[in-house]
Phi, psi and omega in degrees: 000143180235168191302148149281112160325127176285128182258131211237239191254262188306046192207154147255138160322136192315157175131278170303123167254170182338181210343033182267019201255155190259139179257119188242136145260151168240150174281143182278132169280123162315164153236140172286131173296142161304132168302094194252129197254125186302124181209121134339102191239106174307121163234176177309316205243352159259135193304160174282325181322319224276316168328329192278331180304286230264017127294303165330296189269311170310322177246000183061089178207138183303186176289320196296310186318283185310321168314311199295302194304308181306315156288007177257312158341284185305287207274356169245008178103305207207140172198156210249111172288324181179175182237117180237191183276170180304320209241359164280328269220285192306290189346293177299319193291335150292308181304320177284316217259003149307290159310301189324288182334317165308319181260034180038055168241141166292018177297129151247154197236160171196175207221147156207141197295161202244000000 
């Protein structure tokens, strides 16, 4: 008597004959990168022009947009440039609060998950 073969991941089942084995794959599941929303923090001492400039640039946003923005900023306090990836996200809020500086305005920028 001999022993019965165990059926194992790479053995076909007692049973299975040639070309019967089923190959199954899993797909690796994404995870969708987390979200960060960019925001503008309203002061005293920066001028709007210059707010409307580091919309422009920094966020690609028309004139009409950065008006829009600038003024939501100004009368609320607080406003959202756009929404980005984590490291898209820090990237701008150095590059804008590098420019303020430079250009000697307290404007701040910040980032938080959305």
């Amino acid at each position: 008597m001999r022993p019965a073969k165990m059926a194992g991941p790479d053995k076909p089942r007692r049973g299975d004959g040639p070309g019967t084995a089923v190959i199954t794959r899993t797909k690796p599941q994404t995870k969708r990168p987390s979200l960060y929303r960019v925001l503008l923090l309203n002061d005293d001492y920066t001028p709007m022009e210059f707010v409307v400039h580091v919309l422009e640039r920094f966020f690609n946003k028309n004139r009409e947009e950065a008006n829009r923005i600038m003024l939501h900023v100004h009368h609320h306090g607080v406003g959202e440039c756009g929404v980005f990836t984590y490291e898209v996200a820090e990237t701008k809020v150095t590059q804008v609060m590098d420019f303020a500086r430079k250009h000697q305005h307290p404007l701040q920028c910040v980032m938080e998950k959305k």
